[in-house]
Amino acid sequence: MTPSACRLCGAPGPDDAGVAAVASWVTDRDERGRDGRLCPACARRHVRDIESKLDVEWW
């Protein structure tokens, strides 16, 4: 499944850009059980928040 857009910045997901482009996106699940996707830039910016399992509201 190709990411549609970043849930933080709205960057469009890669369209058939290859496995490497799709693999650089991060998939996470919020407290309500919804899946979300982060672009590589947002994932790098918030890696500590993701690893700490902080709510998105704290980012």
PDB file of N, CA and C in Angstrom:
ATOM      1  N   MET A   1       0.845  -1.187   0.000  1.00  0.00           N
ATOM      2  CA  MET A   1       0.000   0.000   0.000  1.00  0.00           C
ATOM      3  C   MET A   1       0.884   1.242   0.000  1.00  0.00           C
ATOM      4  N   THR A   2       0.613   2.177  -0.867  1.00  0.00           N
ATOM      5  CA  THR A   2       1.376   3.408  -0.974  1.00  0.00           C
ATOM      6  C   THR A   2       0.772   4.475  -0.072  1.00  0.00           C
ATOM      7  N   PRO A   3       1.605   5.176   0.699  1.00  0.00           N
ATOM      8  CA  PRO A   3       1.069   6.233   1.551  1.00  0.00           C
ATOM      9  C   PRO A   3       0.386   7.303   0.719  1.00  0.00           C
ATOM     10  N   SER A   4      -0.761   7.784   1.179  1.00  0.00           N
ATOM     11  CA  SER A   4      -1.484   8.800   0.422  1.00  0.00           C
ATOM     12  C   SER A   4      -0.953  10.188   0.711  1.00  0.00           C
ATOM     13  N   ALA A   5      -0.727  10.520   1.994  1.00  0.00           N
ATOM     14  CA  ALA A   5      -0.201  11.824   2.365  1.00  0.00           C
ATOM     15  C   ALA A   5       0.288  11.782   3.806  1.00  0.00           C
ATOM     16  N   CYS A   6       1.226  12.652   4.122  1.00  0.00           N
ATOM     17  CA  CYS A   6       1.743  12.757   5.481  1.00  0.00           C
ATOM     18  C   CYS A   6       0.674  13.385   6.365  1.00  0.00           C
ATOM     19  N   ARG A   7       0.432  12.797   7.540  1.00  0.00           N
ATOM     20  CA  ARG A   7      -0.627  13.320   8.400  1.00  0.00           C
ATOM     21  C   ARG A   7      -0.212  14.584   9.136  1.00  0.00           C
ATOM     22  N   LEU A   8       1.068  14.943   9.117  1.00  0.00           N
ATOM     23  CA  LEU A   8       1.506  16.171   9.766  1.00  0.00           C
ATOM     24  C   LEU A   8       1.634  17.340   8.802  1.00  0.00           C
ATOM     25  N   CYS A   9       2.356  17.131   7.713  1.00  0.00           N
ATOM     26  CA  CYS A   9       2.604  18.251   6.796  1.00  0.00           C
ATOM     27  C   CYS A   9       1.782  18.180   5.513  1.00  0.00           C
ATOM     28  N   GLY A  10       1.168  17.023   5.241  1.00  0.00           N
ATOM     29  CA  GLY A  10       0.345  16.884   4.042  1.00  0.00           C
ATOM     30  C   GLY A  10       1.115  16.580   2.777  1.00  0.00           C
ATOM     31  N   ALA A  11       2.417  16.283   2.902  1.00  0.00           N
ATOM     32  CA  ALA A  11       3.211  15.956   1.714  1.00  0.00           C
ATOM     33  C   ALA A  11       2.615  14.735   1.024  1.00  0.00           C
ATOM     34  N   PRO A  12       2.511  14.774  -0.301  1.00  0.00           N
ATOM     35  CA  PRO A  12       1.941  13.627  -1.010  1.00  0.00           C
ATOM     36  C   PRO A  12       2.857  12.421  -0.942  1.00  0.00           C
ATOM     37  N   GLY A  13       2.264  11.247  -0.887  1.00  0.00           N
ATOM     38  CA  GLY A  13       3.023  10.001  -0.853  1.00  0.00           C
ATOM     39  C   GLY A  13       3.615   9.692  -2.206  1.00  0.00           C
ATOM     40  N   PRO A  14       4.636   8.848  -2.234  1.00  0.00           N
ATOM     41  CA  PRO A  14       5.252   8.479  -3.510  1.00  0.00           C
ATOM     42  C   PRO A  14       4.309   7.610  -4.334  1.00  0.00           C
ATOM     43  N   ASP A  15       4.182   7.923  -5.594  1.00  0.00           N
ATOM     44  CA  ASP A  15       3.342   7.143  -6.503  1.00  0.00           C
ATOM     45  C   ASP A  15       4.231   6.255  -7.361  1.00  0.00           C
ATOM     46  N   ASP A  16       4.278   4.972  -7.011  1.00  0.00           N
ATOM     47  CA  ASP A  16       5.086   4.011  -7.762  1.00  0.00           C
ATOM     48  C   ASP A  16       6.521   4.497  -7.939  1.00  0.00           C
ATOM     49  N   ALA A  17       7.066   5.143  -6.916  1.00  0.00           N
ATOM     50  CA  ALA A  17       8.425   5.677  -7.005  1.00  0.00           C
ATOM     51  C   ALA A  17       9.478   4.640  -6.663  1.00  0.00           C
ATOM     52  N   GLY A  18       9.053   3.459  -6.334  1.00  0.00           N
ATOM     53  CA  GLY A  18      10.001   2.401  -5.997  1.00  0.00           C
ATOM     54  C   GLY A  18       9.922   2.036  -4.530  1.00  0.00           C
ATOM     55  N   VAL A  19      10.489   0.897  -4.231  1.00  0.00           N
ATOM     56  CA  VAL A  19      10.428   0.359  -2.881  1.00  0.00           C
ATOM     57  C   VAL A  19      11.144   1.263  -1.889  1.00  0.00           C
ATOM     58  N   ALA A  20      12.292   1.826  -2.263  1.00  0.00           N
ATOM     59  CA  ALA A  20      13.059   2.664  -1.344  1.00  0.00           C
ATOM     60  C   ALA A  20      12.271   3.901  -0.925  1.00  0.00           C
ATOM     61  N   ALA A  21      11.552   4.515  -1.847  1.00  0.00           N
ATOM     62  CA  ALA A  21      10.775   5.712  -1.522  1.00  0.00           C
ATOM     63  C   ALA A  21       9.620   5.377  -0.589  1.00  0.00           C
ATOM     64  N   VAL A  22       8.957   4.269  -0.826  1.00  0.00           N
ATOM     65  CA  VAL A  22       7.836   3.867   0.025  1.00  0.00           C
ATOM     66  C   VAL A  22       8.344   3.404   1.386  1.00  0.00           C
ATOM     67  N   ALA A  23       9.483   2.722   1.420  1.00  0.00           N
ATOM     68  CA  ALA A  23      10.029   2.191   2.667  1.00  0.00           C
ATOM     69  C   ALA A  23      10.501   3.290   3.607  1.00  0.00           C
ATOM     70  N   SER A  24      10.752   4.486   3.109  1.00  0.00           N
ATOM     71  CA  SER A  24      11.218   5.563   3.968  1.00  0.00           C
ATOM     72  C   SER A  24      10.086   6.244   4.733  1.00  0.00           C
ATOM     73  N   TRP A  25       8.850   5.930   4.404  1.00  0.00           N
ATOM     74  CA  TRP A  25       7.702   6.461   5.128  1.00  0.00           C
ATOM     75  C   TRP A  25       7.475   5.659   6.402  1.00  0.00           C
ATOM     76  N   VAL A  26       6.950   6.311   7.450  1.00  0.00           N
ATOM     77  CA  VAL A  26       6.690   5.670   8.740  1.00  0.00           C
ATOM     78  C   VAL A  26       5.190   5.520   8.919  1.00  0.00           C
ATOM     79  N   THR A  27       4.770   4.333   9.336  1.00  0.00           N
ATOM     80  CA  THR A  27       3.363   4.085   9.644  1.00  0.00           C
ATOM     81  C   THR A  27       3.231   3.965  11.146  1.00  0.00           C
ATOM     82  N   ASP A  28       2.258   4.667  11.719  1.00  0.00           N
ATOM     83  CA  ASP A  28       2.035   4.567  13.154  1.00  0.00           C
ATOM     84  C   ASP A  28       0.545   4.464  13.429  1.00  0.00           C
ATOM     85  N   ARG A  29       0.216   4.182  14.659  1.00  0.00           N
ATOM     86  CA  ARG A  29      -1.180   4.051  15.056  1.00  0.00           C
ATOM     87  C   ARG A  29      -1.420   4.978  16.239  1.00  0.00           C
ATOM     88  N   ASP A  30      -2.463   5.812  16.143  1.00  0.00           N
ATOM     89  CA  ASP A  30      -2.756   6.734  17.239  1.00  0.00           C
ATOM     90  C   ASP A  30      -3.533   6.040  18.348  1.00  0.00           C
ATOM     91  N   GLU A  31      -3.868   6.800  19.396  1.00  0.00           N
ATOM     92  CA  GLU A  31      -4.554   6.230  20.556  1.00  0.00           C
ATOM     93  C   GLU A  31      -5.957   5.721  20.237  1.00  0.00           C
ATOM     94  N   ARG A  32      -6.515   6.153  19.129  1.00  0.00           N
ATOM     95  CA  ARG A  32      -7.846   5.696  18.723  1.00  0.00           C
ATOM     96  C   ARG A  32      -7.788   4.498  17.784  1.00  0.00           C
ATOM     97  N   GLY A  33      -6.574   4.023  17.492  1.00  0.00           N
ATOM     98  CA  GLY A  33      -6.411   2.861  16.637  1.00  0.00           C
ATOM     99  C   GLY A  33      -6.367   3.161  15.151  1.00  0.00           C
ATOM    100  N   ARG A  34      -6.300   4.433  14.788  1.00  0.00           N
ATOM    101  CA  ARG A  34      -6.236   4.805  13.374  1.00  0.00           C
ATOM    102  C   ARG A  34      -4.795   4.797  12.890  1.00  0.00           C
ATOM    103  N   ASP A  35      -4.585   4.264  11.695  1.00  0.00           N
ATOM    104  CA  ASP A  35      -3.254   4.270  11.102  1.00  0.00           C
ATOM    105  C   ASP A  35      -2.975   5.632  10.495  1.00  0.00           C
ATOM    106  N   GLY A  36      -1.749   6.079  10.650  1.00  0.00           N
ATOM    107  CA  GLY A  36      -1.311   7.333  10.055  1.00  0.00           C
ATOM    108  C   GLY A  36       0.041   7.125   9.402  1.00  0.00           C
ATOM    109  N   ARG A  37       0.408   7.999   8.508  1.00  0.00           N
ATOM    110  CA  ARG A  37       1.684   7.881   7.816  1.00  0.00           C
ATOM    111  C   ARG A  37       2.425   9.208   7.909  1.00  0.00           C
ATOM    112  N   LEU A  38       3.744   9.102   8.086  1.00  0.00           N
ATOM    113  CA  LEU A  38       4.603  10.272   8.169  1.00  0.00           C
ATOM    114  C   LEU A  38       5.630  10.221   7.056  1.00  0.00           C
ATOM    115  N   CYS A  39       5.859  11.366   6.424  1.00  0.00           N
ATOM    116  CA  CYS A  39       6.879  11.447   5.381  1.00  0.00           C
ATOM    117  C   CYS A  39       8.256  11.343   6.032  1.00  0.00           C
ATOM    118  N   PRO A  40       9.292  11.083   5.264  1.00  0.00           N
ATOM    119  CA  PRO A  40      10.634  10.950   5.840  1.00  0.00           C
ATOM    120  C   PRO A  40      11.086  12.192   6.625  1.00  0.00           C
ATOM    121  N   ALA A  41      10.763  13.387   6.151  1.00  0.00           N
ATOM    122  CA  ALA A  41      11.177  14.613   6.848  1.00  0.00           C
ATOM    123  C   ALA A  41      10.500  14.737   8.215  1.00  0.00           C
ATOM    124  N   CYS A  42       9.205  14.492   8.289  1.00  0.00           N
ATOM    125  CA  CYS A  42       8.491  14.568   9.568  1.00  0.00           C
ATOM    126  C   CYS A  42       8.927  13.446  10.505  1.00  0.00           C
ATOM    127  N   ALA A  43       9.202  12.282   9.962  1.00  0.00           N
ATOM    128  CA  ALA A  43       9.669  11.165  10.788  1.00  0.00           C
ATOM    129  C   ALA A  43      11.015  11.497  11.421  1.00  0.00           C
ATOM    130  N   ARG A  44      11.936  12.086  10.647  1.00  0.00           N
ATOM    131  CA  ARG A  44      13.235  12.483  11.204  1.00  0.00           C
ATOM    132  C   ARG A  44      13.068  13.568  12.253  1.00  0.00           C
ATOM    133  N   ARG A  45      12.204  14.533  11.983  1.00  0.00           N
ATOM    134  CA  ARG A  45      11.995  15.644  12.903  1.00  0.00           C
ATOM    135  C   ARG A  45      11.418  15.176  14.235  1.00  0.00           C
ATOM    136  N   HIS A  46      10.588  14.145  14.217  1.00  0.00           N
ATOM    137  CA  HIS A  46       9.865  13.715  15.416  1.00  0.00           C
ATOM    138  C   HIS A  46      10.265  12.321  15.896  1.00  0.00           C
ATOM    139  N   VAL A  47      11.451  11.853  15.529  1.00  0.00           N
ATOM    140  CA  VAL A  47      11.851  10.490  15.889  1.00  0.00           C
ATOM    141  C   VAL A  47      11.875  10.292  17.407  1.00  0.00           C
ATOM    142  N   ARG A  48      12.322  11.263  18.169  1.00  0.00           N
ATOM    143  CA  ARG A  48      12.336  11.117  19.627  1.00  0.00           C
ATOM    144  C   ARG A  48      10.927  11.059  20.194  1.00  0.00           C
ATOM    145  N   ASP A  49      10.030  11.853  19.631  1.00  0.00           N
ATOM    146  CA  ASP A  49       8.634  11.839  20.085  1.00  0.00           C
ATOM    147  C   ASP A  49       7.985  10.495  19.778  1.00  0.00           C
ATOM    148  N   ILE A  50       8.287   9.949  18.608  1.00  0.00           N
ATOM    149  CA  ILE A  50       7.728   8.657  18.202  1.00  0.00           C
ATOM    150  C   ILE A  50       8.246   7.558  19.121  1.00  0.00           C
ATOM    151  N   GLU A  51       9.553   7.548  19.345  1.00  0.00           N
ATOM    152  CA  GLU A  51      10.152   6.520  20.199  1.00  0.00           C
ATOM    153  C   GLU A  51       9.661   6.631  21.642  1.00  0.00           C
ATOM    154  N   SER A  52       9.380   7.839  22.099  1.00  0.00           N
ATOM    155  CA  SER A  52       8.883   8.046  23.468  1.00  0.00           C
ATOM    156  C   SER A  52       7.398   7.771  23.594  1.00  0.00           C
ATOM    157  N   LYS A  53       6.746   7.520  22.449  1.00  0.00           N
ATOM    158  CA  LYS A  53       5.309   7.265  22.392  1.00  0.00           C
ATOM    159  C   LYS A  53       4.487   8.431  22.944  1.00  0.00           C
ATOM    160  N   LEU A  54       4.968   9.653  22.671  1.00  0.00           N
ATOM    161  CA  LEU A  54       4.229  10.842  23.082  1.00  0.00           C
ATOM    162  C   LEU A  54       3.022  11.021  22.169  1.00  0.00           C
ATOM    163  N   ASP A  55       1.947  11.556  22.715  1.00  0.00           N
ATOM    164  CA  ASP A  55       0.787  11.877  21.899  1.00  0.00           C
ATOM    165  C   ASP A  55       1.162  12.943  20.879  1.00  0.00           C
ATOM    166  N   VAL A  56       0.523  12.916  19.738  1.00  0.00           N
ATOM    167  CA  VAL A  56       0.813  13.866  18.661  1.00  0.00           C
ATOM    168  C   VAL A  56       0.582  15.302  19.117  1.00  0.00           C
ATOM    169  N   GLU A  57      -0.335  15.514  20.042  1.00  0.00           N
ATOM    170  CA  GLU A  57      -0.614  16.863  20.538  1.00  0.00           C
ATOM    171  C   GLU A  57       0.623  17.483  21.205  1.00  0.00           C
ATOM    172  N   TRP A  58       1.539  16.684  21.725  1.00  0.00           N
ATOM    173  CA  TRP A  58       2.738  17.181  22.390  1.00  0.00           C
ATOM    174  C   TRP A  58       3.854  17.508  21.414  1.00  0.00           C
ATOM    175  N   TRP A  59       3.769  17.061  20.163  1.00  0.00           N
ATOM    176  CA  TRP A  59       4.825  17.294  19.197  1.00  0.00           C
ATOM    177  C   TRP A  59       4.854  18.755  18.841  1.00  0.00           C
TER     178      TRP A  59
END
